[in-house]
mmCIF file of C-alpha atoms and ligand atoms in Angstrom:
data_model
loop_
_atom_site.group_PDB
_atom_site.id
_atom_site.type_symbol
_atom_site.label_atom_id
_atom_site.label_comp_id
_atom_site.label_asym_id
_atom_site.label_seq_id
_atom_site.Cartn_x
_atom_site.Cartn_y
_atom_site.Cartn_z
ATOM 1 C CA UNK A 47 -72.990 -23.346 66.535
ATOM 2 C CA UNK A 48 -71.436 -22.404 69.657
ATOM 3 C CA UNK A 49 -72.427 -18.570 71.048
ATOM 4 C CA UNK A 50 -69.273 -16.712 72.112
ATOM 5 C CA UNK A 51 -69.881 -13.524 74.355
ATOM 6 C CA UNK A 52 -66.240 -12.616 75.342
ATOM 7 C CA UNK A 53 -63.320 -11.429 72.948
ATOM 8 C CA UNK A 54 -60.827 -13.219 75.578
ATOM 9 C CA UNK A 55 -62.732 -16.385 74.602
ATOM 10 C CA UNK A 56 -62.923 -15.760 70.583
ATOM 11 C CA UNK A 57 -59.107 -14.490 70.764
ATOM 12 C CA UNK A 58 -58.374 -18.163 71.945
ATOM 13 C CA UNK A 59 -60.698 -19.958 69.777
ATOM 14 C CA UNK A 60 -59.248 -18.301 66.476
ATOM 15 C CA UNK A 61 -55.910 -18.059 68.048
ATOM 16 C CA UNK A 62 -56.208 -22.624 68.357
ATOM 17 C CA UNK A 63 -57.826 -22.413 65.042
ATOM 18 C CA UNK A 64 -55.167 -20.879 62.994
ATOM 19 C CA UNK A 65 -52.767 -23.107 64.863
ATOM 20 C CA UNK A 66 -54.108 -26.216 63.391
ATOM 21 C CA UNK A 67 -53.891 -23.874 60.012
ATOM 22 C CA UNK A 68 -57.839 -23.393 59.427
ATOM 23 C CA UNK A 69 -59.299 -20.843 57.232
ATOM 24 C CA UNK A 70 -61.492 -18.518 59.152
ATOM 25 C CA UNK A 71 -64.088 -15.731 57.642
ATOM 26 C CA UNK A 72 -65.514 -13.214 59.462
ATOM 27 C CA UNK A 73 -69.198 -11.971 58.560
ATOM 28 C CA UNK A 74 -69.648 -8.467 60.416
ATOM 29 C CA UNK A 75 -73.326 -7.759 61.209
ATOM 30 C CA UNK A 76 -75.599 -5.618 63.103
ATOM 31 C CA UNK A 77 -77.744 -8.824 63.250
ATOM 32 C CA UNK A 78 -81.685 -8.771 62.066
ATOM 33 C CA UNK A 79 -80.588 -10.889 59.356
ATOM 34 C CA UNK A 80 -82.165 -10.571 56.412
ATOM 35 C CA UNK A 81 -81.484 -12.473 52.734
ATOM 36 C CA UNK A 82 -78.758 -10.060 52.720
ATOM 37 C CA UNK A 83 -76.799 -11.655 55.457
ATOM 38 C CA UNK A 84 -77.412 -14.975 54.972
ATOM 39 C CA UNK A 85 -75.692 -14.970 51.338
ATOM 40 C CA UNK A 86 -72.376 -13.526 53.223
ATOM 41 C CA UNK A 87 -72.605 -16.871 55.858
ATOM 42 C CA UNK A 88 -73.224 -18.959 53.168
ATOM 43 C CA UNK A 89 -70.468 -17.718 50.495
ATOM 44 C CA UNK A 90 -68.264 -17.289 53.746
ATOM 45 C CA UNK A 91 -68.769 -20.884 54.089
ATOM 46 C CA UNK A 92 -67.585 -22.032 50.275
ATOM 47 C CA UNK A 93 -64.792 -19.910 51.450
ATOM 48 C CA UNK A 94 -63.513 -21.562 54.377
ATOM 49 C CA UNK A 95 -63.687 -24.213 56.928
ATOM 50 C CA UNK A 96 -64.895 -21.649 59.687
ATOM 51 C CA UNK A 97 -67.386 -19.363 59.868
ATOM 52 C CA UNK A 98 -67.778 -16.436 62.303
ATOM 53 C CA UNK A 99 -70.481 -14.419 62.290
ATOM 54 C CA UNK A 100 -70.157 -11.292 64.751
ATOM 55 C CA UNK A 101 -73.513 -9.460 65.765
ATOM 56 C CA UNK A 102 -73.292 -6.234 67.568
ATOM 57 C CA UNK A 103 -74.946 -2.882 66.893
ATOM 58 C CA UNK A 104 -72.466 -0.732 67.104
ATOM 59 C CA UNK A 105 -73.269 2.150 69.117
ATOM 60 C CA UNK A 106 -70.184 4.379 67.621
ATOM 61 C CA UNK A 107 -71.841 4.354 64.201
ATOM 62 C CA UNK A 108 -75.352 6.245 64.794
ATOM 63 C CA UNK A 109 -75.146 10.058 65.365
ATOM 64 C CA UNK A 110 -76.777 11.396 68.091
ATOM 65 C CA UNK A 111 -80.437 11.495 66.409
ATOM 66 C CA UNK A 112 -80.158 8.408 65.002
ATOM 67 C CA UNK A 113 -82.529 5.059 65.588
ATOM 68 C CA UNK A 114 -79.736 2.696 67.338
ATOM 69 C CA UNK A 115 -82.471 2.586 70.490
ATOM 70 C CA UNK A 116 -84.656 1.200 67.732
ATOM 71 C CA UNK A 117 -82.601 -0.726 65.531
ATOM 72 C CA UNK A 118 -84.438 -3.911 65.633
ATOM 73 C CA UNK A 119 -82.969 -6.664 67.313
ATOM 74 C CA UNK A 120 -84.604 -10.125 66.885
ATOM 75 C CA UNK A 121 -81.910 -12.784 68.677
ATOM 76 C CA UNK A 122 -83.587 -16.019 69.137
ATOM 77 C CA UNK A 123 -84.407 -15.742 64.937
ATOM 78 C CA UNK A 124 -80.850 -14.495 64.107
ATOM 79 C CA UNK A 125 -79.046 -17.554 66.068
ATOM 80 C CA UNK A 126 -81.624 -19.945 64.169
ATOM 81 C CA UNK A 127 -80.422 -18.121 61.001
ATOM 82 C CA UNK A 128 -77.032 -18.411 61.366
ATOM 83 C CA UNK A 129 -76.806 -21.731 62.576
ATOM 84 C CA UNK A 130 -78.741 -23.023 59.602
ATOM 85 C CA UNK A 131 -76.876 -20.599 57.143
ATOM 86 C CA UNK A 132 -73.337 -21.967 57.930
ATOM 87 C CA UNK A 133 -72.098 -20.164 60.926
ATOM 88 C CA UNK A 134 -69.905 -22.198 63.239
ATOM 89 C CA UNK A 135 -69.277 -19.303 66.022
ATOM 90 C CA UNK A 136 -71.703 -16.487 66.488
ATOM 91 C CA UNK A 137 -69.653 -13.597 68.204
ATOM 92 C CA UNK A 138 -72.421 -11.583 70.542
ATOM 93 C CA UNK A 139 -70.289 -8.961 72.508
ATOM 94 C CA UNK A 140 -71.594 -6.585 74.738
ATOM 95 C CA UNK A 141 -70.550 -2.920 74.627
ATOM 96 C CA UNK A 142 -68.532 -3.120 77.841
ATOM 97 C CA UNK A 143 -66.432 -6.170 75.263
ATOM 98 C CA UNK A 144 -65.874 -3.904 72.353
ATOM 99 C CA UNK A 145 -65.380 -0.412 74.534
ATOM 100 C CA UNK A 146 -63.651 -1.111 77.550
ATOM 101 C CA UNK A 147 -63.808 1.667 80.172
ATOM 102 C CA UNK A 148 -61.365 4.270 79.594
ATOM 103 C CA UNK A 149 -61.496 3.802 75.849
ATOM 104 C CA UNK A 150 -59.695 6.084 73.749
ATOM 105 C CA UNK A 151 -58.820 5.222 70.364
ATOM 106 C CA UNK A 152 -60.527 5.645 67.682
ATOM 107 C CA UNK A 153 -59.760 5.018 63.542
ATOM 108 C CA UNK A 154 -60.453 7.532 61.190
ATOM 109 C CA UNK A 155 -60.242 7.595 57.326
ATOM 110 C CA UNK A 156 -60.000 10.628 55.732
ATOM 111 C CA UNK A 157 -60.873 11.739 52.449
ATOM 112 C CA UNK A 158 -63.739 10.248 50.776
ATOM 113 C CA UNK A 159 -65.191 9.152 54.010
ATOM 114 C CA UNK A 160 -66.399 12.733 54.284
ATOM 115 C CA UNK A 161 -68.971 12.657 50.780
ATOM 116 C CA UNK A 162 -72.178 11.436 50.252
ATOM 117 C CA UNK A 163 -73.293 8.645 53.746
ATOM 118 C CA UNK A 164 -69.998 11.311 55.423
ATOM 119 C CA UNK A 165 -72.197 14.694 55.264
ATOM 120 C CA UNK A 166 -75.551 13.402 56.452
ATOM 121 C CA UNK A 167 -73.593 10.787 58.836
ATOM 122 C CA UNK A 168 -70.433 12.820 59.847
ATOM 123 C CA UNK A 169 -69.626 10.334 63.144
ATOM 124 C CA UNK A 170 -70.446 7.003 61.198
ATOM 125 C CA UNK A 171 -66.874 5.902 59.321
ATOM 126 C CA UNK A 172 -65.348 6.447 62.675
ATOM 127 C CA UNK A 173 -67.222 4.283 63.610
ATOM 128 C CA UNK A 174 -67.627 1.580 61.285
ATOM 129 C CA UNK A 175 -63.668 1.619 60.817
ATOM 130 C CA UNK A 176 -63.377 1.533 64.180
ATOM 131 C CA UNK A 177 -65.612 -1.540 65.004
ATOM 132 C CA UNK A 178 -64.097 -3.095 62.691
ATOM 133 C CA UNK A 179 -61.097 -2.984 63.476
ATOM 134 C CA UNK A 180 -61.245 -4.204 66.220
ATOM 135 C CA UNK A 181 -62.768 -7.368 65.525
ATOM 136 C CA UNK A 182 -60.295 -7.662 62.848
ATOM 137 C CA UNK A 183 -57.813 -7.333 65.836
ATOM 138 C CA UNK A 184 -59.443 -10.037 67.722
ATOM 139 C CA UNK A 185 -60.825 -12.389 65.200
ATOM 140 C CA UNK A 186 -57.674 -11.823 62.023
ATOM 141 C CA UNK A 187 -59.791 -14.192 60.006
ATOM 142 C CA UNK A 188 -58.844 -14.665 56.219
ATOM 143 C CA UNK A 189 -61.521 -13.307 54.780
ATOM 144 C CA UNK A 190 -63.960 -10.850 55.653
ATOM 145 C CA UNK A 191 -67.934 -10.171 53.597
ATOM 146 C CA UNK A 192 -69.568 -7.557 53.176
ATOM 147 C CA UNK A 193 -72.838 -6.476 51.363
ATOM 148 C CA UNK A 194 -72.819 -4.462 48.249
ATOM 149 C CA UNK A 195 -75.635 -2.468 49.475
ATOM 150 C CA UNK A 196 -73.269 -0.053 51.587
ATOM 151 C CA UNK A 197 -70.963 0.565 49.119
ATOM 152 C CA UNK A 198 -69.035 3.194 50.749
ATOM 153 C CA UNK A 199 -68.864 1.206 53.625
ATOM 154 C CA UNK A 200 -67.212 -0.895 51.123
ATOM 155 C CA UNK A 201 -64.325 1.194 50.124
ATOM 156 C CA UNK A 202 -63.840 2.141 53.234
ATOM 157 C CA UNK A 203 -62.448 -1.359 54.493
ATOM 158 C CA UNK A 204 -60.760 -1.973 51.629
ATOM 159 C CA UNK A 205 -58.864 1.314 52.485
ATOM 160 C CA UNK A 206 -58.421 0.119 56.541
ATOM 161 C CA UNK A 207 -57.113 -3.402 55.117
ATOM 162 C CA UNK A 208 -54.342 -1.577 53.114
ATOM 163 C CA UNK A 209 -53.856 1.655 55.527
ATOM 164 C CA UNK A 210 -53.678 -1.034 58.522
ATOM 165 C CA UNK A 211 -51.895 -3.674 56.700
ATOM 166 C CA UNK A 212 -54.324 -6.627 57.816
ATOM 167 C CA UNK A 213 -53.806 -9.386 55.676
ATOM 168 C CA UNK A 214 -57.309 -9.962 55.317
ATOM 169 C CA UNK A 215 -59.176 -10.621 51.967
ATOM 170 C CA UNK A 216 -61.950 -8.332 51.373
ATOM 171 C CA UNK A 217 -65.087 -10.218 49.657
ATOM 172 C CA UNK A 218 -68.217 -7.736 48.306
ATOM 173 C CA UNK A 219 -71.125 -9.754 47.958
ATOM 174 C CA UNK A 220 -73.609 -8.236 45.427
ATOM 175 C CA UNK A 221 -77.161 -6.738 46.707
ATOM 176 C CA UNK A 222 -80.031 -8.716 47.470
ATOM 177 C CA UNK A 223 -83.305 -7.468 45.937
ATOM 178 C CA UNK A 224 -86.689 -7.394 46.357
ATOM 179 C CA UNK A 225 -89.121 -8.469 43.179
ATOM 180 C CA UNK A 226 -89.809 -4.904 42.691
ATOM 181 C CA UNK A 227 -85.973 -4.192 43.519
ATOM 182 C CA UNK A 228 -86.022 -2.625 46.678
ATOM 183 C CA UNK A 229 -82.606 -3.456 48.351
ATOM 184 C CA UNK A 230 -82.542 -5.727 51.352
ATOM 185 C CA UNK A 231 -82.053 -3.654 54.609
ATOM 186 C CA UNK A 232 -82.660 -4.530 58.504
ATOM 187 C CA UNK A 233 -84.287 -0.858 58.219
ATOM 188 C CA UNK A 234 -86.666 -2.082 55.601
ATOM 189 C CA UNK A 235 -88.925 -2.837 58.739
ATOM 190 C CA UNK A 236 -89.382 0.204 59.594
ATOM 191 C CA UNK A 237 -91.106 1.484 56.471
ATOM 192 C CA UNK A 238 -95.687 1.272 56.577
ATOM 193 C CA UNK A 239 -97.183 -1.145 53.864
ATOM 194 C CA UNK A 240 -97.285 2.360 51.834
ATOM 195 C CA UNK A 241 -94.063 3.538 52.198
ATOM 196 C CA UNK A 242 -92.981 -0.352 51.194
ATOM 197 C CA UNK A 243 -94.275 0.294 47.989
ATOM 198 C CA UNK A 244 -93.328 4.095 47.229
ATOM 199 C CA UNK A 245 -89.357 2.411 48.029
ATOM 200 C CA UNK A 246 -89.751 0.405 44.662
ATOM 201 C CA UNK A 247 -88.852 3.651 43.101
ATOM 202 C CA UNK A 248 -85.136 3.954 44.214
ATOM 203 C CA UNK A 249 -84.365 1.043 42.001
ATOM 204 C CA UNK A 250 -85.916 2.499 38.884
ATOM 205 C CA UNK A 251 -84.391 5.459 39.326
ATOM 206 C CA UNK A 252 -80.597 3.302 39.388
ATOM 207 C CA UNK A 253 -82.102 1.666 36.467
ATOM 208 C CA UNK A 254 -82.754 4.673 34.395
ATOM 209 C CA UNK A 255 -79.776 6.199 35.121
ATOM 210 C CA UNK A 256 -77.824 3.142 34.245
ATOM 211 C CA UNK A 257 -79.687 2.887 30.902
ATOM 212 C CA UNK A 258 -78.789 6.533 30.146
ATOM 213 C CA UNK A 259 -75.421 5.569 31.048
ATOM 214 C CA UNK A 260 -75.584 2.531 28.564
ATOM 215 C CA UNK A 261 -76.758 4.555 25.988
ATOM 216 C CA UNK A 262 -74.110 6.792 25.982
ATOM 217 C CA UNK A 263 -74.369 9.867 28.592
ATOM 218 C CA UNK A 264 -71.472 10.412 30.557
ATOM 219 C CA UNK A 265 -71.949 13.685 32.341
ATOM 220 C CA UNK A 266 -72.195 13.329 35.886
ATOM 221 C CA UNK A 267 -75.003 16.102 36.600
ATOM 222 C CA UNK A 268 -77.351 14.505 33.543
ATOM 223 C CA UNK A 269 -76.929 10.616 35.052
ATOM 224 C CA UNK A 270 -77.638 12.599 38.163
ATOM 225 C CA UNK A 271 -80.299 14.440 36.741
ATOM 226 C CA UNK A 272 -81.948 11.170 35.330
ATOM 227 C CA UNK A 273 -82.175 9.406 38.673
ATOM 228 C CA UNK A 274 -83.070 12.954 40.308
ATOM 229 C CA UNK A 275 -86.249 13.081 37.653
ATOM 230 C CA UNK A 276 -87.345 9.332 38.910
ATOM 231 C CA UNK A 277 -87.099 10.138 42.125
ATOM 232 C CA UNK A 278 -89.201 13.912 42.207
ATOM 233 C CA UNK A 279 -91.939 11.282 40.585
ATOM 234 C CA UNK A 280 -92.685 10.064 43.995
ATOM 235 C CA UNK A 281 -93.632 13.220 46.074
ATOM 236 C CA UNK A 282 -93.137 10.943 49.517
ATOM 237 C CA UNK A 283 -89.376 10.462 48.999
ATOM 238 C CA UNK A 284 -87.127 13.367 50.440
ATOM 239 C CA UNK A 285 -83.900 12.764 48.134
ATOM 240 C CA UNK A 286 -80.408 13.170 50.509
ATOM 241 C CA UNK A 287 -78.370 12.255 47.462
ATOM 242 C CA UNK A 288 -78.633 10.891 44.462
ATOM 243 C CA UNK A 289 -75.150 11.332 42.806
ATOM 244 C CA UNK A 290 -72.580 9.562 40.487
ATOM 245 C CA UNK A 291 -68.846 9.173 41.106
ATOM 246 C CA UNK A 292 -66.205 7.448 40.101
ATOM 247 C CA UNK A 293 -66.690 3.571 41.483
ATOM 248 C CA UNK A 294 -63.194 3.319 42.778
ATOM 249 C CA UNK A 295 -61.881 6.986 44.370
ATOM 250 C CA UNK A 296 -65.701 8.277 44.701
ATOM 251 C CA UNK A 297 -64.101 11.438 42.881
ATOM 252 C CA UNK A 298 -67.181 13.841 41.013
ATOM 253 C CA UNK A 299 -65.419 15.006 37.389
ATOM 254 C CA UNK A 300 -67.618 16.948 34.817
ATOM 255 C CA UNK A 301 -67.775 13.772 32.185
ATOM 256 C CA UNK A 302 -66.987 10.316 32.743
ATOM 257 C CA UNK A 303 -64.012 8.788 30.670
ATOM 258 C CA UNK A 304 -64.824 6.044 27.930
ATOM 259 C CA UNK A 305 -64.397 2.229 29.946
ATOM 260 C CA UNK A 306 -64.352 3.973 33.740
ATOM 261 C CA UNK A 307 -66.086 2.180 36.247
ATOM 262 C CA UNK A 308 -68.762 4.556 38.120
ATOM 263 C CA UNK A 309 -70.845 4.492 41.349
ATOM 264 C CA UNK A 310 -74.578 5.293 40.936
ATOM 265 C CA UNK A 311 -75.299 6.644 44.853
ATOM 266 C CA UNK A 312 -78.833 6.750 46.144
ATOM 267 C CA UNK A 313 -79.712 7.949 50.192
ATOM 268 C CA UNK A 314 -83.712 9.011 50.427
ATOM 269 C CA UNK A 315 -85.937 9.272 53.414
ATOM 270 C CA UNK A 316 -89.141 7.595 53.130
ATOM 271 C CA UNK A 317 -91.203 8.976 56.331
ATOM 272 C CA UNK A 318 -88.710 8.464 58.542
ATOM 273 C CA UNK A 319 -86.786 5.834 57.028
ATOM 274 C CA UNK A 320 -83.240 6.479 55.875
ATOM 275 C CA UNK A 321 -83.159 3.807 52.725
ATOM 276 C CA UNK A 322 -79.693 3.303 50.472
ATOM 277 C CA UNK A 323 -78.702 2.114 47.397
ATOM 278 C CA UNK A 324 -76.462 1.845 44.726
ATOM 279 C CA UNK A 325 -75.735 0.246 41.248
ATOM 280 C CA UNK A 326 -72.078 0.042 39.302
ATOM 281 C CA UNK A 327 -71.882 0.562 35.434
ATOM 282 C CA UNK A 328 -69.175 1.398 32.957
ATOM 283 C CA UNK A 329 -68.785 4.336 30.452
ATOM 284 C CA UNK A 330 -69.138 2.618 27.225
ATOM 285 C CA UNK A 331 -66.150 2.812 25.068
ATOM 286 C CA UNK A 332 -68.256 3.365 22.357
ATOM 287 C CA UNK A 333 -71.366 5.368 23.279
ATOM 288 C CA UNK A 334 -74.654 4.679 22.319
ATOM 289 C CA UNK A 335 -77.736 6.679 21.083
ATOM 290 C CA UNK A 336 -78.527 9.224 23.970
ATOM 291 C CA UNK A 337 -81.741 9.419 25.441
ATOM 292 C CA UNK A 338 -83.519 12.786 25.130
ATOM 293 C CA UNK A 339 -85.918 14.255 27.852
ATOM 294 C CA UNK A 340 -86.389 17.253 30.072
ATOM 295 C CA UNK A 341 -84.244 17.342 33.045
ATOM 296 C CA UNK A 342 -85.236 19.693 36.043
ATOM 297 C CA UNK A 343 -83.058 21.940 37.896
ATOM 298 C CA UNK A 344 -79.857 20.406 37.938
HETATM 299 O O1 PAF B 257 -72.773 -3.188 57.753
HETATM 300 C C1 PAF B 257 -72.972 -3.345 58.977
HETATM 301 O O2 PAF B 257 -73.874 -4.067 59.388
HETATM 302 C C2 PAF B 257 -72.092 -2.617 59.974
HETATM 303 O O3 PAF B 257 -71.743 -1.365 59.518
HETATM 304 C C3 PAF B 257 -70.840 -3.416 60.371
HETATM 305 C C4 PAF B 257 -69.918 -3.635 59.190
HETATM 306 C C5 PAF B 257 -71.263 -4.764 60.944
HETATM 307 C C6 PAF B 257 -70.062 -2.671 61.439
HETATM 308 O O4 PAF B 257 -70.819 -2.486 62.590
#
């Protein structure tokens, strides 16, 4: 696995490698790789001949309070990582790479960019879209993976491939889980061997929603409601969402049509911990027995 710092040097690697007509996918990362990451290199790999895994914390995305001093970075582990996972280039910019002096562009998707991760993270999509973008620009792999676990993240490239016309394929690889459920996150480090078991609870509260949603409720505030209940059940978690939509637009209606595909959206603080989630289920065309219990305040 060769270590490529400069984008004048990737541009001509993947520039030669396309020449000689080889498949290349691009695995975006912030790097700490977990599980997570790991199953993108790999299942990049059964994709294609060439593998490029880019690792950069991306200043752009964190607002102003948040931990991109602390992110944790762990190099020497990541490279052995990636180098046993399938990764044939590891692309490790520096910021003065990605942001040349004098920068001034910047991509922005509107519309649902602005709900749910958007109110709490207002700068972020800029900044994701952004980022990648531009290693889109200087990598224009094939394919491109990306984790499940930020699922508006998600929809968000799929809307920069088709806004920006790459002719990229998007791949979503599902979320990696804990025994106990807890979805695989670089921030996952950051939580104390209590607060690692409270975060269990996040899952079960996808879980019951999804099981209400199996058995027939389709109103958005009672699914929201169910996971709401699970959540008030652990007095350390400080919910910043918990909120269904539909899976494709993100758009909130009253009731959920028969066979629709929906988004179940989790963002909680755990201390100080910012932990996501999220599960996808479909309104059953023909409901179910409902389940009957008290639901609080919503
Ligand atoms: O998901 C991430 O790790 C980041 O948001 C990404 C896609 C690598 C962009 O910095």
């Amino acid at each position: 696995m060769e270590i490529i710092t400069k984008v004048t040097d990737i541009q001509k690697i993947t520039s030669s490698l396309h020449s000689v007509n080889k498949k290349i996918a691009l695995v975006p990362t912030m790097g700490f790789f977990h599980e997570g990451h790991l199953c993108l290199m790999r299942r990049a790999k059964e994709l294609t001949d060439i593998v490029i895994t880019s690792l950069f914390v991306n200043p752009a995305q964190f607002g102003p309070n948040e931990d991109f001093e602390q992110y944790p970075r762990d190099f020497e582990n990541d490279y052995k990582s990636a180098e046993s996972n399938g990764t044939n280039y590891l692309f490790f910019p520096s910021t003065e790479q990605m942001y040349p002096k004098g920068d001034l562009t910047k991509i922005q998707i509107v519309g649902f960019t602005k709900k749910f991760e958007g109110v709490t993270r207002p700068q972020h999509f800029d900044g994701v879209a952004t980022i990648v973008s531009k290693l889109f620009n200087c990598i224009i792999p094939d394919y491109a993976l990306f984790g499940q676990k930020d699922y508006q993240q998600v929809l968000l490239i799929k809307q920069l491939v088709r806004d920006m016309l790459y002719n990229i394929n998007i791949i979503v690889v599902p979320t990696v889980r804990e025994d106990d459920g807890l979805a695989l996150s670089s921030r996952n480090v950051y939580l104390s061997p209590e607060e690692r078991l409270q975060a269990g609870i996040i899952f079960k509260a996808l879980e019951e929603a999804r099981g209400a949603v199996f058995e027939g409720e389709n109103r958005r505030k009672m699914i929201n409601a169910y996971m709401h209940n699970i959540l008030r059940s652990e007095p350390n978690i400080r919910i910043d969402y918990a909120s269904s939509a539909d899976a494709d637009t993100l758009d909130e209606p009253e009731t959920f049509l028969p066979g629709e595909h929906i988004v179940l959206l989790i963002a909680a603080y755990l201390g100080k911990t910012r932990l996501i989630d999220n599960s996808i289920v479909s309104i059953p065309m023909e409901p179910g027995v409902k389940k009957h219990y008290f639901v609080e305040g919503i």
